[in-house]
Amino acid sequence: MAIHFISDLHLADDTPVLNALFTDTLAAWRGKIDALYILGDLFEVWVGDDDSSPFIDAMLAAMRDFAAVTPLYVMRGNRDFLLGEGFAAATGATLLADPTVIDAFGQRVLLSHGDAMCTDDLPYQQFRAMARNPQWQAGILAKSLAERHVIAKQIRAMSETGKAENGLSAISDVTDTAVQATLVEQAAGGVPPLMIHGHTHRPARHDVSANGHTSQRWVIADWHDGKGGYLRLDESGVSAHPLG
């Protein structure tokens, strides 16, 4: 049939329209596709698998119902990097490393959230290195839920301030050097894989030269204002589609 890819939903308690779009989409795709891959930033904030609220419980239940019939894979993003095995157990999802390479419909496909390739944004890369450190994460998770929510709110506020000041600035996009290096690193027999990622909020298809070969880089559309998008991979290749 087909595999679908989504990213950057940024679901939260105060995004009821997007939350409904997500659960409705899961219901529509349940049993109708081969697999669903969520490539990071499913949630606007994730402070730990021990957090609970009516919003969180509803999202976990919808994913659990979906995963009972259709394979569900989730990659951590820059907003929900604390997703852990508790989340996986509660949803039936399989957590993916970043990057991950899959074989599907005769193609090798490299999957990534994308933030690691935004190498011109040095302050963010410093934060990313700290936030992905297991010791730092253990220290954060040892704090109370209330403390973690305060920290998450502070991080979110800094991120929103940066967006307001800079918009979609050049440093918030992936760099050609990082993309090419990633493709070369994951090449098989010298042939780079097709690449799919999110994070940059710049949905498009790009042709990339690496190792003397031309590959494709597809960027998934983010979800906002009650709308979203997804990529479909089937025997015909990759195609982009709207939601909402």
GROMACS .gro file of C-alpha atoms in nm:
model
  244
    1MET     CA    1   0.000   0.000   0.000
    2ALA     CA    2   0.193   0.303   0.124
    3ILE     CA    3   0.392   0.451   0.410
    4HIS     CA    4   0.303   0.796   0.545
    5PHE     CA    5   0.537   1.047   0.712
    6ILE     CA    6   0.437   1.342   0.930
    7SER     CA    7   0.637   1.583   1.145
    8ASP     CA    8   0.615   1.904   1.347
    9LEU     CA    9   0.258   1.875   1.468
   10HIS     CA   10   0.342   2.061   1.792
   11LEU     CA   11   0.034   1.928   1.968
   12ALA     CA   12  -0.051   2.088   2.300
   13ASP     CA   13  -0.338   2.134   2.542
   14ASP     CA   14  -0.417   2.470   2.377
   15THR     CA   15  -0.429   2.337   2.016
   16PRO     CA   16  -0.766   2.156   2.014
   17VAL     CA   17  -0.814   2.191   1.637
   18LEU     CA   18  -0.478   2.031   1.561
   19ASN     CA   19  -0.537   1.764   1.823
   20ALA     CA   20  -0.866   1.673   1.656
   21LEU     CA   21  -0.699   1.673   1.314
   22PHE     CA   22  -0.439   1.429   1.449
   23THR     CA   23  -0.687   1.187   1.603
   24ASP     CA   24  -0.916   1.207   1.299
   25THR     CA   25  -0.618   1.138   1.071
   26LEU     CA   26  -0.514   0.837   1.277
   27ALA     CA   27  -0.867   0.701   1.256
   28ALA     CA   28  -0.877   0.755   0.879
   29TRP     CA   29  -0.540   0.586   0.820
   30ARG     CA   30  -0.584   0.302   1.070
   31GLY     CA   31  -0.546  -0.025   0.880
   32LYS     CA   32  -0.529   0.160   0.548
   33ILE     CA   33  -0.151   0.212   0.522
   34ASP     CA   34   0.157  -0.005   0.580
   35ALA     CA   35   0.306   0.220   0.850
   36LEU     CA   36   0.311   0.573   0.990
   37TYR     CA   37   0.635   0.752   1.078
   38ILE     CA   38   0.623   1.064   1.299
   39LEU     CA   39   0.960   1.237   1.257
   40GLY     CA   40   0.981   1.459   1.563
   41ASP     CA   41   0.799   1.740   1.740
   42LEU     CA   42   0.476   1.547   1.772
   43PHE     CA   43   0.428   1.751   2.090
   44GLU     CA   44   0.506   2.115   2.154
   45VAL     CA   45   0.642   2.013   2.494
   46TRP     CA   46   0.715   1.676   2.653
   47VAL     CA   47   0.849   1.690   3.007
   48GLY     CA   48   0.861   1.317   3.072
   49ASP     CA   49   0.665   0.997   3.033
   50ASP     CA   50   0.527   1.032   3.386
   51ASP     CA   51   0.329   1.344   3.293
   52SER     CA   52  -0.047   1.310   3.262
   53SER     CA   53  -0.343   1.526   3.164
   54PRO     CA   54  -0.670   1.477   2.975
   55PHE     CA   55  -0.493   1.604   2.660
   56ILE     CA   56  -0.197   1.367   2.695
   57ASP     CA   57  -0.416   1.071   2.785
   58ALA     CA   58  -0.636   1.130   2.479
   59MET     CA   59  -0.337   1.149   2.241
   60LEU     CA   60  -0.179   0.835   2.387
   61ALA     CA   61  -0.507   0.646   2.361
   62ALA     CA   62  -0.552   0.746   1.995
   63MET     CA   63  -0.200   0.630   1.911
   64ARG     CA   64  -0.247   0.307   2.105
   65ASP     CA   65  -0.564   0.231   1.911
   66PHE     CA   66  -0.386   0.308   1.581
   67ALA     CA   67  -0.075   0.103   1.664
   68ALA     CA   68  -0.289  -0.201   1.751
   69VAL     CA   69  -0.357  -0.233   1.377
   70THR     CA   70  -0.090  -0.032   1.193
   71PRO     CA   71   0.284  -0.008   1.276
   72LEU     CA   72   0.367   0.330   1.432
   73TYR     CA   73   0.720   0.474   1.453
   74VAL     CA   74   0.812   0.791   1.640
   75MET     CA   75   1.136   0.991   1.629
   76ARG     CA   76   1.221   1.247   1.896
   77GLY     CA   77   1.237   1.612   1.792
   78ASN     CA   78   1.379   1.926   1.947
   79ARG     CA   79   1.054   1.984   2.143
   80ASP     CA   80   0.989   1.627   2.261
   81PHE     CA   81   1.339   1.486   2.307
   82LEU     CA   82   1.236   1.339   2.646
   83LEU     CA   83   1.003   1.084   2.487
   84GLY     CA   84   1.103   0.750   2.637
   85GLU     CA   85   1.017   0.387   2.678
   86GLY     CA   86   0.716   0.474   2.894
   87PHE     CA   87   0.569   0.664   2.599
   88ALA     CA   88   0.647   0.373   2.368
   89ALA     CA   89   0.476   0.126   2.601
   90ALA     CA   90   0.170   0.350   2.641
   91THR     CA   91   0.122   0.396   2.266
   92GLY     CA   92   0.258   0.079   2.111
   93ALA     CA   93   0.495   0.292   1.905
   94THR     CA   94   0.855   0.206   1.822
   95LEU     CA   95   1.103   0.484   1.902
   96LEU     CA   96   1.358   0.557   1.629
   97ALA     CA   97   1.714   0.680   1.647
   98ASP     CA   98   1.800   0.995   1.451
   99PRO     CA   99   1.896   0.928   1.175
  100THR     CA  100   1.740   0.596   1.077
  101VAL     CA  101   1.758   0.428   0.737
  102ILE     CA  102   1.472   0.206   0.618
  103ASP     CA  103   1.423  -0.004   0.306
  104ALA     CA  104   1.082   0.039   0.146
  105PHE     CA  105   0.941  -0.010  -0.205
  106GLY     CA  106   1.288  -0.081  -0.341
  107GLN     CA  107   1.444   0.235  -0.198
  108ARG     CA  108   1.675   0.315   0.089
  109VAL     CA  109   1.528   0.608   0.278
  110LEU     CA  110   1.709   0.811   0.542
  111LEU     CA  111   1.477   0.953   0.807
  112SER     CA  112   1.569   1.240   1.038
  113HIS     CA  113   1.402   1.514   1.237
  114GLY     CA  114   1.643   1.752   1.065
  115ASP     CA  115   1.765   1.975   1.347
  116ALA     CA  116   2.109   1.813   1.362
  117MET     CA  117   2.175   1.939   1.008
  118CYS     CA  118   2.108   2.306   1.097
  119THR     CA  119   2.479   2.348   1.165
  120ASP     CA  120   2.494   2.724   1.109
  121ASP     CA  121   2.282   2.777   1.422
  122LEU     CA  122   2.563   2.737   1.671
  123PRO     CA  123   2.369   2.835   1.987
  124TYR     CA  124   2.102   2.579   1.905
  125GLN     CA  125   2.359   2.307   1.833
  126GLN     CA  126   2.514   2.374   2.174
  127PHE     CA  127   2.173   2.337   2.336
  128ARG     CA  128   2.100   2.023   2.133
  129ALA     CA  129   2.425   1.859   2.244
  130MET     CA  130   2.335   1.931   2.606
  131ALA     CA  131   1.969   1.827   2.576
  132ARG     CA  132   2.054   1.494   2.411
  133ASN     CA  133   2.311   1.408   2.681
  134PRO     CA  134   2.176   1.114   2.888
  135GLN     CA  135   2.320   1.256   3.211
  136TRP     CA  136   2.155   1.595   3.155
  137GLN     CA  137   1.825   1.424   3.076
  138ALA     CA  138   1.850   1.211   3.388
  139GLY     CA  139   1.904   1.527   3.593
  140ILE     CA  140   1.599   1.693   3.438
  141LEU     CA  141   1.379   1.386   3.488
  142ALA     CA  142   1.484   1.370   3.854
  143LYS     CA  143   1.313   1.705   3.911
  144SER     CA  144   0.946   1.731   4.001
  145LEU     CA  145   0.686   1.763   3.725
  146ALA     CA  146   0.617   2.120   3.834
  147GLU     CA  147   0.985   2.212   3.799
  148ARG     CA  148   1.006   2.045   3.460
  149HIS     CA  149   0.705   2.235   3.333
  150VAL     CA  150   0.867   2.564   3.441
  151ILE     CA  151   1.189   2.473   3.259
  152ALA     CA  152   0.996   2.369   2.948
  153LYS     CA  153   0.802   2.696   2.954
  154GLN     CA  154   1.129   2.891   2.973
  155ILE     CA  155   1.280   2.698   2.681
  156ARG     CA  156   0.962   2.743   2.477
  157ALA     CA  157   0.959   3.118   2.549
  158MET     CA  158   1.319   3.153   2.430
  159SER     CA  159   1.238   2.962   2.114
  160GLU     CA  160   0.931   3.175   2.040
  161THR     CA  161   1.131   3.494   2.101
  162GLY     CA  162   1.391   3.375   1.850
  163LYS     CA  163   1.121   3.304   1.593
  164ALA     CA  164   0.963   3.646   1.644
  165GLU     CA  165   1.297   3.820   1.602
  166ASN     CA  166   1.440   3.615   1.316
  167GLY     CA  167   1.148   3.436   1.147
  168LEU     CA  168   1.261   3.160   0.913
  169SER     CA  169   1.618   3.282   0.908
  170ALA     CA  170   1.891   3.116   0.704
  171ILE     CA  171   2.058   2.966   1.012
  172SER     CA  172   1.738   2.782   1.105
  173ASP     CA  173   1.757   2.579   0.785
  174VAL     CA  174   1.974   2.276   0.713
  175THR     CA  175   2.307   2.340   0.544
  176ASP     CA  176   2.413   2.180   0.217
  177THR     CA  177   2.735   2.062   0.381
  178ALA     CA  178   2.554   1.881   0.662
  179VAL     CA  179   2.301   1.725   0.424
  180GLN     CA  180   2.571   1.598   0.190
  181ALA     CA  181   2.781   1.465   0.479
  182THR     CA  182   2.481   1.278   0.620
  183LEU     CA  183   2.396   1.125   0.282
  184VAL     CA  184   2.757   1.019   0.222
  185GLU     CA  185   2.777   0.866   0.570
  186GLN     CA  186   2.463   0.661   0.507
  187ALA     CA  187   2.543   0.568   0.145
  188ALA     CA  188   2.536   0.203   0.045
  189GLY     CA  189   2.781   0.101  -0.227
  190GLY     CA  190   2.851   0.469  -0.278
  191VAL     CA  191   2.487   0.546  -0.357
  192PRO     CA  192   2.324   0.791  -0.112
  193PRO     CA  193   1.971   0.722   0.012
  194LEU     CA  194   1.665   0.936  -0.042
  195MET     CA  195   1.621   1.171   0.256
  196ILE     CA  196   1.301   1.268   0.442
  197HIS     CA  197   1.301   1.512   0.735
  198GLY     CA  198   1.103   1.784   0.909
  199HIS     CA  199   1.196   2.058   1.159
  200THR     CA  200   1.262   2.346   0.920
  201HIS     CA  201   0.896   2.422   0.836
  202ARG     CA  202   0.999   2.460   0.472
  203PRO     CA  203   0.812   2.185   0.284
  204ALA     CA  204   0.978   2.115  -0.050
  205ARG     CA  205   1.164   1.865  -0.264
  206HIS     CA  206   1.534   1.924  -0.332
  207ASP     CA  207   1.781   1.746  -0.560
  208VAL     CA  208   2.110   1.686  -0.380
  209SER     CA  209   2.445   1.580  -0.527
  210ALA     CA  210   2.650   1.346  -0.309
  211ASN     CA  211   2.919   1.091  -0.395
  212GLY     CA  212   2.870   1.169  -0.763
  213HIS     CA  213   2.504   1.072  -0.746
  214THR     CA  214   2.187   1.280  -0.734
  215SER     CA  215   1.948   1.207  -0.451
  216GLN     CA  216   1.626   1.369  -0.330
  217ARG     CA  217   1.566   1.551  -0.002
  218TRP     CA  218   1.201   1.586   0.096
  219VAL     CA  219   1.093   1.821   0.376
  220ILE     CA  220   0.763   1.741   0.550
  221ALA     CA  221   0.506   2.018   0.599
  222ASP     CA  222   0.442   2.130   0.955
  223TRP     CA  223   0.093   2.145   1.108
  224HIS     CA  224  -0.060   2.481   1.199
  225ASP     CA  225  -0.388   2.674   1.189
  226GLY     CA  226  -0.590   2.354   1.164
  227LYS     CA  227  -0.395   2.239   0.859
  228GLY     CA  228  -0.109   2.004   0.796
  229GLY     CA  229   0.061   1.789   0.539
  230TYR     CA  230   0.220   1.451   0.494
  231LEU     CA  231   0.449   1.262   0.259
  232ARG     CA  232   0.342   0.936   0.101
  233LEU     CA  233   0.589   0.671  -0.013
  234ASP     CA  234   0.467   0.392  -0.239
  235GLU     CA  235   0.581   0.205  -0.549
  236SER     CA  236   0.562   0.531  -0.748
  237GLY     CA  237   0.799   0.715  -0.514
  238VAL     CA  238   0.742   1.006  -0.276
  239SER     CA  239   0.457   1.254  -0.305
  240ALA     CA  240   0.335   1.543  -0.086
  241HIS     CA  241  -0.027   1.584   0.024
  242PRO     CA  242  -0.226   1.834   0.234
  243LEU     CA  243  -0.440   1.765   0.541
  244GLY     CA  244  -0.725   1.968   0.680
   0.00000   0.00000   0.00000
